[in-house]
Amino acid sequence: MPSLPQEGVIQGPSPLDLNTELPYQSTMKRKVRKKKKKGTITANVAGTKFEIVRLVIDEMGFMKTPDEDETSNLIWCDSAVQQEKISELQNYQRINHFPGMGEICRKDFLARNMTKMIKSRPLDYTFVPRTWIFPAEYTQFQNYVKELKKKRKQKTFIVKPANGAMGHGISLIRNGDKLPSQDHLIVQEYIEKPFLMEGYKFDLRIYILVTSCDPLKIFLYHDGLVRMGTEKYIPPNESNLTQLYMHLTNYSVNKHNERFERDETENKGSKRSIKWFTEFLQANQHDVAKFWSDISELVVKTLIVAEPHVLHAYRMCRPGQPPGSESVCFEVLGFDILLDRKLKPWLLEINRAPSFGTDQKIDYDVKRGVLLNALKLLNIRTSDKRRNLAKQKAEAQRRLYGQNSIKRLLPGSSDWEQQRHQLERRKEELKERLAQVRKQISREEHENRHMGNYRRIYPPEDKALLEKYENLLAVAFQTFLSGRAASFQRELNNPLKRMKEEDILDLLEQCEIDDEKLMGKTTKIRGPKGRITHYVVKLFKNT
């Protein structure tokens, strides 16, 4: 196996190394850091080495803060952040990583969690190559190899370090007997019949934006990168297993080959755009709509596997935060997907810190769009910090003076008092949920106006598809929740989480009717759709 050059680790951006960090230079002028003005959105980008992030921050009109400033509206870090950091964030802040996302971004964790879902729903998770985690599944792998020998079949396997990256340590084997039994490895069946372009194997880098885990919201960017091998593809045999430029599509591997072609256009060279690729598919009478549908389904089903882990970790970091509140976390993920000769997508891996290096113009064009559209979707506002402080002050006063709180039920209370108390609690719960629903509607309206080149793939508009995904989510949570706290299970199963605005208003109407019956009052004249107009106006004029 040829040795791969070790890539240098860039410690951080500086005026001296910007040319190596951003080989493609844009014509956009850098903004000079100005004195902070009232009403300015601030961003701390001390945690990134990628200059394109700083350029997009400037283009958005955000003001970059000193490295030590922890109060910025936006905090961007290349690597995953500690859960303590997420716990310390104020509600107006945003950081570009979720806790718990490593459950699908480490190769061994992804394999383990996918295996659990495959056992429960095998027909829904056919997009992952058969995988073994060493050393735990070494025996199972050897038994599989023995069965192949009995049938006189031979398969190729790709071997990867459990927590590797950038193609380092990857090899191909056909003889499983030679594998060490105690090393921490991921072994997968190699997809021997990939879809080829101009005789080369390639993979797709798909960019995904997750803006919330409660509720789950997923957006797919309708462009990306096509990354090609640099040696013409020949199905694996004993003589070419070590030709990594043929079998691996990692850019970090192939850029070292002298045959790597750099081109400033999107339709030539060893790196191209997915926009061009979809045009290529269309020109060759392939179903582009099905291509995007298959990719979307693969992404959503994969993130469904992660959702219980992410939601639980997020709740642990943000205790007491009402469900449906504005998320302080978001994440841009890089999905690496391989197409077989029938154009079926196969998941290779997921990067929670995808490279935003811009070695070529195509990198700059695609990644600038990914970042710019993502920040516009987040809807970070200058008023967020002020509103957060005002809300904290109001909550402190409420706790101090007991305003708007429901009176405690005294021991020995009558049946009538108990019923009134239950109704009051029910109304408070419904009011809170109604406010959350209305905020969610407002957020969706903003997203619909500012999606740019993103498309919302979860929740989908198709009701049948949504029901299918919700069933998979239920299975994922059932697997995750076994042995978990009963209170967490009850919260996730709360029927109010799925109710729409009109459903909650109907329940509030019924609460008011029941309350008036208890008080011996006559029910008021109802408004449209049978709701009590005076009650709704009085109760929600300030929401």
mmCIF file of C-alpha atoms in Angstrom, residues 40-362:
data_model
loop_
_atom_site.group_PDB
_atom_site.id
_atom_site.type_symbol
_atom_site.label_atom_id
_atom_site.label_comp_id
_atom_site.label_asym_id
_atom_site.label_seq_id
_atom_site.Cartn_x
_atom_site.Cartn_y
_atom_site.Cartn_z
ATOM 1 C CA THR A 40 -24.872 45.147 15.362
ATOM 2 C CA ILE A 41 -24.854 41.354 15.019
ATOM 3 C CA THR A 42 -21.547 40.049 16.339
ATOM 4 C CA ALA A 43 -19.594 36.908 15.420
ATOM 5 C CA ASN A 44 -16.671 35.176 17.114
ATOM 6 C CA VAL A 45 -14.677 33.276 14.473
ATOM 7 C CA ALA A 46 -11.559 32.596 16.543
ATOM 8 C CA GLY A 47 -12.257 28.854 16.290
ATOM 9 C CA THR A 48 -11.979 28.570 12.505
ATOM 10 C CA LYS A 49 -8.968 28.416 10.214
ATOM 11 C CA PHE A 50 -11.056 28.903 7.065
ATOM 12 C CA GLU A 51 -10.925 32.351 5.514
ATOM 13 C CA ILE A 52 -14.157 31.767 3.547
ATOM 14 C CA VAL A 53 -16.039 31.790 6.884
ATOM 15 C CA ARG A 54 -14.662 35.262 7.650
ATOM 16 C CA LEU A 55 -15.527 36.523 4.162
ATOM 17 C CA VAL A 56 -19.130 35.339 4.498
ATOM 18 C CA ILE A 57 -19.386 36.902 7.971
ATOM 19 C CA ASP A 58 -18.303 40.200 6.395
ATOM 20 C CA GLU A 59 -20.756 39.777 3.522
ATOM 21 C CA MET A 60 -23.597 39.255 6.022
ATOM 22 C CA GLY A 61 -22.657 42.537 7.716
ATOM 23 C CA PHE A 62 -21.770 40.853 11.023
ATOM 24 C CA MET A 63 -19.026 42.396 13.129
ATOM 25 C CA LYS A 64 -16.160 40.118 14.166
ATOM 26 C CA THR A 65 -15.410 40.332 17.886
ATOM 27 C CA PRO A 66 -12.115 39.837 19.744
ATOM 28 C CA ASP A 67 -11.127 36.186 20.202
ATOM 29 C CA GLU A 68 -11.865 36.212 23.930
ATOM 30 C CA ASP A 69 -15.412 37.620 23.530
ATOM 31 C CA GLU A 70 -17.913 34.919 24.599
ATOM 32 C CA THR A 71 -21.040 37.091 24.228
ATOM 33 C CA SER A 72 -21.257 37.132 20.407
ATOM 34 C CA ASN A 73 -24.511 36.363 18.632
ATOM 35 C CA LEU A 74 -22.711 33.775 16.500
ATOM 36 C CA ILE A 75 -19.828 31.501 17.504
ATOM 37 C CA TRP A 76 -18.149 29.448 14.762
ATOM 38 C CA CYS A 77 -15.755 26.583 15.542
ATOM 39 C CA ASP A 78 -14.222 24.085 13.124
ATOM 40 C CA SER A 79 -14.169 21.220 15.618
ATOM 41 C CA ALA A 80 -16.880 19.915 17.924
ATOM 42 C CA VAL A 81 -17.330 21.883 21.145
ATOM 43 C CA GLN A 82 -17.582 20.713 24.732
ATOM 44 C CA GLN A 83 -21.080 20.334 26.179
ATOM 45 C CA GLU A 84 -20.153 22.773 28.951
ATOM 46 C CA LYS A 85 -19.752 25.509 26.347
ATOM 47 C CA ILE A 86 -23.244 24.868 24.980
ATOM 48 C CA SER A 87 -24.645 24.907 28.521
ATOM 49 C CA GLU A 88 -23.158 28.344 29.143
ATOM 50 C CA LEU A 89 -24.672 29.983 26.044
ATOM 51 C CA GLN A 90 -27.399 32.588 26.383
ATOM 52 C CA ASN A 91 -30.640 31.984 24.482
ATOM 53 C CA TYR A 92 -29.808 34.691 21.917
ATOM 54 C CA GLN A 93 -26.528 32.993 20.905
ATOM 55 C CA ARG A 94 -25.886 30.465 18.107
ATOM 56 C CA ILE A 95 -23.049 27.948 17.818
ATOM 57 C CA ASN A 96 -22.397 25.717 14.812
ATOM 58 C CA HIS A 97 -22.379 22.300 16.512
ATOM 59 C CA PHE A 98 -24.909 20.066 18.274
ATOM 60 C CA PRO A 99 -23.952 17.858 21.190
ATOM 61 C CA GLY A 100 -24.401 14.170 20.428
ATOM 62 C CA MET A 101 -23.885 14.464 16.647
ATOM 63 C CA GLY A 102 -20.765 12.327 16.969
ATOM 64 C CA GLU A 103 -23.122 9.332 17.168
ATOM 65 C CA ILE A 104 -23.263 9.355 13.364
ATOM 66 C CA CYS A 105 -20.052 11.238 12.552
ATOM 67 C CA ARG A 106 -17.574 8.742 14.011
ATOM 68 C CA LYS A 107 -17.330 5.723 11.738
ATOM 69 C CA ASP A 108 -17.625 3.180 14.556
ATOM 70 C CA PHE A 109 -20.541 4.985 16.243
ATOM 71 C CA LEU A 110 -22.342 5.319 12.904
ATOM 72 C CA ALA A 111 -21.918 1.594 12.223
ATOM 73 C CA ARG A 112 -23.149 0.649 15.700
ATOM 74 C CA ASN A 113 -26.262 2.850 15.536
ATOM 75 C CA MET A 114 -27.085 1.869 11.961
ATOM 76 C CA THR A 115 -26.858 -1.811 12.888
ATOM 77 C CA LYS A 116 -29.526 -1.308 15.565
ATOM 78 C CA MET A 117 -31.903 0.347 13.087
ATOM 79 C CA ILE A 118 -31.205 -2.266 10.427
ATOM 80 C CA LYS A 119 -32.300 -4.970 12.883
ATOM 81 C CA SER A 120 -35.592 -3.160 13.502
ATOM 82 C CA ARG A 121 -36.287 -1.820 9.992
ATOM 83 C CA PRO A 122 -34.104 -3.711 7.487
ATOM 84 C CA LEU A 123 -36.055 -2.616 4.413
ATOM 85 C CA ASP A 124 -35.655 1.082 5.247
ATOM 86 C CA TYR A 125 -31.897 1.004 5.812
ATOM 87 C CA THR A 126 -30.497 -0.633 2.694
ATOM 88 C CA PHE A 127 -28.159 2.272 1.849
ATOM 89 C CA VAL A 128 -25.336 1.285 4.225
ATOM 90 C CA PRO A 129 -22.733 -1.268 3.059
ATOM 91 C CA ARG A 130 -22.508 -4.329 5.293
ATOM 92 C CA THR A 131 -20.213 -3.351 8.162
ATOM 93 C CA TRP A 132 -18.274 -4.951 11.013
ATOM 94 C CA ILE A 133 -16.744 -3.141 14.001
ATOM 95 C CA PHE A 134 -13.427 -4.591 15.166
ATOM 96 C CA PRO A 135 -12.489 -6.027 17.576
ATOM 97 C CA ALA A 136 -16.036 -6.662 18.885
ATOM 98 C CA GLU A 137 -17.315 -8.220 15.630
ATOM 99 C CA TYR A 138 -14.117 -9.883 14.464
ATOM 100 C CA THR A 139 -15.564 -13.384 14.945
ATOM 101 C CA GLN A 140 -18.754 -12.546 13.032
ATOM 102 C CA PHE A 141 -16.652 -11.223 10.157
ATOM 103 C CA GLN A 142 -14.511 -14.359 10.015
ATOM 104 C CA ASN A 143 -17.631 -16.533 10.005
ATOM 105 C CA TYR A 144 -18.984 -14.476 7.089
ATOM 106 C CA VAL A 145 -15.715 -14.947 5.165
ATOM 107 C CA LYS A 146 -15.880 -18.704 5.769
ATOM 108 C CA GLU A 147 -19.435 -18.830 4.386
ATOM 109 C CA LEU A 148 -18.240 -17.002 1.263
ATOM 110 C CA LYS A 149 -15.461 -19.574 0.789
ATOM 111 C CA LYS A 150 -17.944 -22.425 1.089
ATOM 112 C CA LYS A 151 -19.995 -20.835 -1.672
ATOM 113 C CA ARG A 152 -16.813 -20.192 -3.669
ATOM 114 C CA LYS A 153 -17.484 -16.480 -3.669
ATOM 115 C CA GLN A 154 -14.941 -13.769 -3.152
ATOM 116 C CA LYS A 155 -15.614 -10.201 -2.075
ATOM 117 C CA THR A 156 -13.476 -7.152 -1.570
ATOM 118 C CA PHE A 157 -13.527 -5.316 1.755
ATOM 119 C CA ILE A 158 -12.454 -1.802 2.616
ATOM 120 C CA VAL A 159 -10.734 -1.361 5.966
ATOM 121 C CA LYS A 160 -10.777 1.994 7.797
ATOM 122 C CA PRO A 161 -9.537 3.256 11.176
ATOM 123 C CA ALA A 162 -12.513 3.582 13.556
ATOM 124 C CA ASN A 163 -11.980 7.311 14.018
ATOM 125 C CA GLY A 164 -9.885 8.150 10.963
ATOM 126 C CA ALA A 165 -10.225 11.015 8.513
ATOM 127 C CA MET A 166 -8.977 12.293 5.133
ATOM 128 C CA GLY A 167 -8.323 8.794 3.771
ATOM 129 C CA HIS A 168 -5.471 8.002 6.152
ATOM 130 C CA GLY A 169 -5.023 4.342 7.024
ATOM 131 C CA ILE A 170 -7.548 3.005 4.475
ATOM 132 C CA SER A 171 -6.789 -0.208 2.585
ATOM 133 C CA LEU A 172 -8.539 -2.813 0.450
ATOM 134 C CA ILE A 173 -8.336 -6.553 1.140
ATOM 135 C CA ARG A 174 -9.699 -9.746 -0.361
ATOM 136 C CA ASN A 175 -8.340 -12.131 2.252
ATOM 137 C CA GLY A 176 -10.022 -11.498 5.596
ATOM 138 C CA ASP A 177 -7.746 -13.937 7.415
ATOM 139 C CA LYS A 178 -4.932 -11.382 7.437
ATOM 140 C CA LEU A 179 -6.802 -8.772 9.467
ATOM 141 C CA PRO A 180 -5.636 -8.212 13.069
ATOM 142 C CA SER A 181 -8.236 -9.224 15.619
ATOM 143 C CA GLN A 182 -7.580 -6.554 18.270
ATOM 144 C CA ASP A 183 -7.249 -3.354 16.227
ATOM 145 C CA HIS A 184 -10.033 -0.776 16.310
ATOM 146 C CA LEU A 185 -11.200 -0.902 12.698
ATOM 147 C CA ILE A 186 -14.264 -0.600 10.518
ATOM 148 C CA VAL A 187 -14.550 -3.257 7.806
ATOM 149 C CA GLN A 188 -17.114 -2.832 5.022
ATOM 150 C CA GLU A 189 -18.074 -4.645 1.873
ATOM 151 C CA TYR A 190 -16.592 -2.731 -1.052
ATOM 152 C CA ILE A 191 -19.064 -1.520 -3.696
ATOM 153 C CA GLU A 192 -17.423 -2.989 -6.778
ATOM 154 C CA LYS A 193 -19.776 -1.602 -9.440
ATOM 155 C CA PRO A 194 -19.924 2.181 -8.973
ATOM 156 C CA PHE A 195 -21.414 4.673 -11.391
ATOM 157 C CA LEU A 196 -18.508 5.994 -13.467
ATOM 158 C CA MET A 197 -17.884 9.312 -15.190
ATOM 159 C CA GLU A 198 -15.412 9.264 -18.053
ATOM 160 C CA GLY A 199 -14.143 5.984 -16.648
ATOM 161 C CA TYR A 200 -13.441 7.373 -13.148
ATOM 162 C CA LYS A 201 -14.992 6.495 -9.816
ATOM 163 C CA PHE A 202 -16.342 9.458 -7.832
ATOM 164 C CA ASP A 203 -18.321 10.393 -4.745
ATOM 165 C CA LEU A 204 -20.603 13.294 -3.857
ATOM 166 C CA ARG A 205 -20.147 15.761 -1.022
ATOM 167 C CA ILE A 206 -23.674 16.768 -0.030
ATOM 168 C CA TYR A 207 -24.101 19.687 2.390
ATOM 169 C CA ILE A 208 -26.836 19.449 5.024
ATOM 170 C CA LEU A 209 -27.999 22.114 7.471
ATOM 171 C CA VAL A 210 -29.692 21.090 10.738
ATOM 172 C CA THR A 211 -31.213 24.151 12.412
ATOM 173 C CA SER A 212 -33.019 22.446 15.291
ATOM 174 C CA CYS A 213 -33.331 19.110 17.055
ATOM 175 C CA ASP A 214 -36.514 20.055 18.948
ATOM 176 C CA PRO A 215 -38.333 19.866 16.626
ATOM 177 C CA LEU A 216 -35.997 18.263 14.081
ATOM 178 C CA LYS A 217 -35.446 20.478 11.015
ATOM 179 C CA ILE A 218 -33.231 19.452 8.119
ATOM 180 C CA PHE A 219 -32.281 21.372 4.972
ATOM 181 C CA LEU A 220 -30.411 20.027 1.931
ATOM 182 C CA TYR A 221 -28.233 22.332 -0.194
ATOM 183 C CA HIS A 222 -28.985 21.834 -3.897
ATOM 184 C CA ASP A 223 -25.360 21.895 -4.958
ATOM 185 C CA GLY A 224 -22.149 20.377 -3.722
ATOM 186 C CA LEU A 225 -18.983 18.756 -4.975
ATOM 187 C CA VAL A 226 -18.265 15.796 -7.241
ATOM 188 C CA ARG A 227 -14.878 14.378 -6.219
ATOM 189 C CA MET A 228 -13.275 12.016 -8.702
ATOM 190 C CA GLY A 229 -10.555 9.420 -8.495
ATOM 191 C CA THR A 230 -7.470 10.134 -10.567
ATOM 192 C CA GLU A 231 -6.847 6.687 -12.085
ATOM 193 C CA LYS A 232 -9.281 4.980 -14.475
ATOM 194 C CA TYR A 233 -11.409 2.528 -12.531
ATOM 195 C CA ILE A 234 -10.923 -1.224 -12.844
ATOM 196 C CA PRO A 235 -12.864 -3.574 -10.522
ATOM 197 C CA PRO A 236 -10.623 -4.677 -7.648
ATOM 198 C CA ASN A 237 -8.308 -7.641 -8.172
ATOM 199 C CA GLU A 238 -5.169 -8.892 -6.481
ATOM 200 C CA SER A 239 -2.947 -6.668 -8.622
ATOM 201 C CA ASN A 240 -4.688 -3.283 -8.106
ATOM 202 C CA LEU A 241 -5.820 -3.346 -4.456
ATOM 203 C CA THR A 242 -3.064 -0.892 -3.503
ATOM 204 C CA GLN A 243 -3.944 1.646 -6.224
ATOM 205 C CA LEU A 244 -5.710 4.073 -3.914
ATOM 206 C CA TYR A 245 -5.993 6.810 -6.541
ATOM 207 C CA MET A 246 -8.284 4.400 -8.397
ATOM 208 C CA HIS A 247 -10.382 3.119 -5.508
ATOM 209 C CA LEU A 248 -10.574 6.092 -3.123
ATOM 210 C CA THR A 249 -12.351 9.315 -4.008
ATOM 211 C CA ASN A 250 -11.100 11.416 -1.069
ATOM 212 C CA TYR A 251 -9.850 14.784 -2.276
ATOM 213 C CA SER A 252 -7.196 14.732 0.464
ATOM 214 C CA VAL A 253 -5.793 11.569 -1.181
ATOM 215 C CA ASN A 254 -6.167 12.318 -4.885
ATOM 216 C CA LYS A 255 -4.797 15.867 -4.808
ATOM 217 C CA HIS A 256 -1.321 14.351 -4.350
ATOM 218 C CA ASN A 257 -1.531 12.478 -7.654
ATOM 219 C CA GLU A 258 0.208 14.217 -10.566
ATOM 220 C CA ARG A 259 -2.845 13.336 -12.675
ATOM 221 C CA PHE A 260 -5.155 15.408 -10.487
ATOM 222 C CA GLU A 261 -6.714 18.011 -12.799
ATOM 223 C CA ARG A 262 -7.429 21.475 -11.456
ATOM 224 C CA ASP A 263 -9.852 23.456 -13.563
ATOM 225 C CA GLU A 264 -11.600 26.763 -13.007
ATOM 226 C CA THR A 265 -14.863 25.553 -14.578
ATOM 227 C CA GLU A 266 -17.501 23.350 -12.973
ATOM 228 C CA ASN A 267 -17.647 20.739 -15.757
ATOM 229 C CA LYS A 268 -13.990 19.730 -16.083
ATOM 230 C CA GLY A 269 -11.205 18.468 -13.895
ATOM 231 C CA SER A 270 -11.084 16.131 -10.902
ATOM 232 C CA LYS A 271 -13.495 18.234 -8.836
ATOM 233 C CA ARG A 272 -16.836 19.359 -10.254
ATOM 234 C CA SER A 273 -20.159 20.698 -9.023
ATOM 235 C CA ILE A 274 -23.292 18.686 -8.276
ATOM 236 C CA LYS A 275 -25.204 21.326 -10.222
ATOM 237 C CA TRP A 276 -23.233 20.272 -13.292
ATOM 238 C CA PHE A 277 -23.693 16.595 -12.386
ATOM 239 C CA THR A 278 -27.490 16.868 -12.298
ATOM 240 C CA GLU A 279 -27.379 18.532 -15.720
ATOM 241 C CA PHE A 280 -25.214 15.626 -16.893
ATOM 242 C CA LEU A 281 -27.800 13.154 -15.551
ATOM 243 C CA GLN A 282 -30.624 14.981 -17.269
ATOM 244 C CA ALA A 283 -28.746 15.113 -20.578
ATOM 245 C CA ASN A 284 -28.293 11.332 -20.365
ATOM 246 C CA GLN A 285 -32.000 10.662 -19.675
ATOM 247 C CA HIS A 286 -31.589 9.822 -15.972
ATOM 248 C CA ASP A 287 -34.322 10.740 -13.495
ATOM 249 C CA VAL A 288 -32.947 13.801 -11.654
ATOM 250 C CA ALA A 289 -36.036 14.134 -9.430
ATOM 251 C CA LYS A 290 -35.550 10.545 -8.211
ATOM 252 C CA PHE A 291 -31.849 11.227 -7.659
ATOM 253 C CA TRP A 292 -32.615 14.112 -5.280
ATOM 254 C CA SER A 293 -35.469 12.170 -3.654
ATOM 255 C CA ASP A 294 -33.178 9.199 -2.939
ATOM 256 C CA ILE A 295 -30.461 11.481 -1.553
ATOM 257 C CA SER A 296 -32.992 13.304 0.668
ATOM 258 C CA GLU A 297 -34.391 10.051 2.031
ATOM 259 C CA LEU A 298 -30.906 8.744 2.825
ATOM 260 C CA VAL A 299 -30.056 11.951 4.705
ATOM 261 C CA VAL A 300 -33.298 12.088 6.708
ATOM 262 C CA LYS A 301 -33.165 8.417 7.684
ATOM 263 C CA THR A 302 -29.563 8.835 8.824
ATOM 264 C CA LEU A 303 -30.372 11.889 10.949
ATOM 265 C CA ILE A 304 -33.372 10.045 12.401
ATOM 266 C CA VAL A 305 -30.846 7.572 13.805
ATOM 267 C CA ALA A 306 -28.973 10.479 15.423
ATOM 268 C CA GLU A 307 -32.011 12.416 16.657
ATOM 269 C CA PRO A 308 -32.584 10.611 20.018
ATOM 270 C CA HIS A 309 -28.918 11.029 20.951
ATOM 271 C CA VAL A 310 -28.763 14.672 19.856
ATOM 272 C CA LEU A 311 -32.038 15.632 21.525
ATOM 273 C CA HIS A 312 -31.080 13.965 24.803
ATOM 274 C CA ALA A 313 -27.623 15.598 24.834
ATOM 275 C CA TYR A 314 -29.151 18.973 23.937
ATOM 276 C CA ARG A 315 -31.721 18.714 26.757
ATOM 277 C CA MET A 316 -28.916 17.854 29.182
ATOM 278 C CA CYS A 317 -27.058 20.996 28.082
ATOM 279 C CA ARG A 318 -30.160 23.222 28.148
ATOM 280 C CA PRO A 319 -32.292 22.007 31.094
ATOM 281 C CA GLY A 320 -35.528 23.877 31.631
ATOM 282 C CA GLN A 321 -35.665 25.215 28.082
ATOM 283 C CA PRO A 322 -39.230 24.762 26.806
ATOM 284 C CA PRO A 323 -39.649 22.350 23.872
ATOM 285 C CA GLY A 324 -39.832 24.255 20.595
ATOM 286 C CA SER A 325 -37.698 27.149 21.826
ATOM 287 C CA GLU A 326 -35.184 28.764 19.485
ATOM 288 C CA SER A 327 -32.219 26.405 19.197
ATOM 289 C CA VAL A 328 -28.825 27.747 20.262
ATOM 290 C CA CYS A 329 -27.212 25.071 18.080
ATOM 291 C CA PHE A 330 -27.114 24.485 14.357
ATOM 292 C CA GLU A 331 -24.796 22.355 12.227
ATOM 293 C CA VAL A 332 -23.551 22.148 8.654
ATOM 294 C CA LEU A 333 -22.760 18.505 7.879
ATOM 295 C CA GLY A 334 -20.935 17.001 4.923
ATOM 296 C CA PHE A 335 -22.472 13.717 3.724
ATOM 297 C CA ASP A 336 -20.184 11.615 1.518
ATOM 298 C CA ILE A 337 -22.278 9.486 -0.816
ATOM 299 C CA LEU A 338 -21.332 6.969 -3.507
ATOM 300 C CA LEU A 339 -23.599 6.052 -6.426
ATOM 301 C CA ASP A 340 -23.611 2.520 -7.787
ATOM 302 C CA ARG A 341 -24.113 1.797 -11.474
ATOM 303 C CA LYS A 342 -27.909 1.868 -10.966
ATOM 304 C CA LEU A 343 -27.613 5.332 -9.378
ATOM 305 C CA LYS A 344 -28.533 3.995 -5.953
ATOM 306 C CA PRO A 345 -26.899 6.176 -3.273
ATOM 307 C CA TRP A 346 -24.734 4.535 -0.586
ATOM 308 C CA LEU A 347 -23.685 6.335 2.579
ATOM 309 C CA LEU A 348 -19.913 6.367 3.069
ATOM 310 C CA GLU A 349 -19.507 8.712 6.033
ATOM 311 C CA ILE A 350 -20.621 11.994 7.602
ATOM 312 C CA ASN A 351 -18.353 14.908 8.458
ATOM 313 C CA ARG A 352 -19.399 17.225 11.291
ATOM 314 C CA ALA A 353 -16.495 19.524 10.430
ATOM 315 C CA PRO A 354 -16.475 19.509 6.609
ATOM 316 C CA SER A 355 -13.542 21.333 5.079
ATOM 317 C CA PHE A 356 -14.233 24.891 3.967
ATOM 318 C CA GLY A 357 -10.869 25.183 2.287
ATOM 319 C CA THR A 358 -11.025 26.875 -1.121
ATOM 320 C CA ASP A 359 -8.219 25.456 -3.231
ATOM 321 C CA GLN A 360 -10.165 26.113 -6.431
ATOM 322 C CA LYS A 361 -12.813 28.496 -7.698
ATOM 323 C CA ILE A 362 -15.426 25.731 -7.572
#
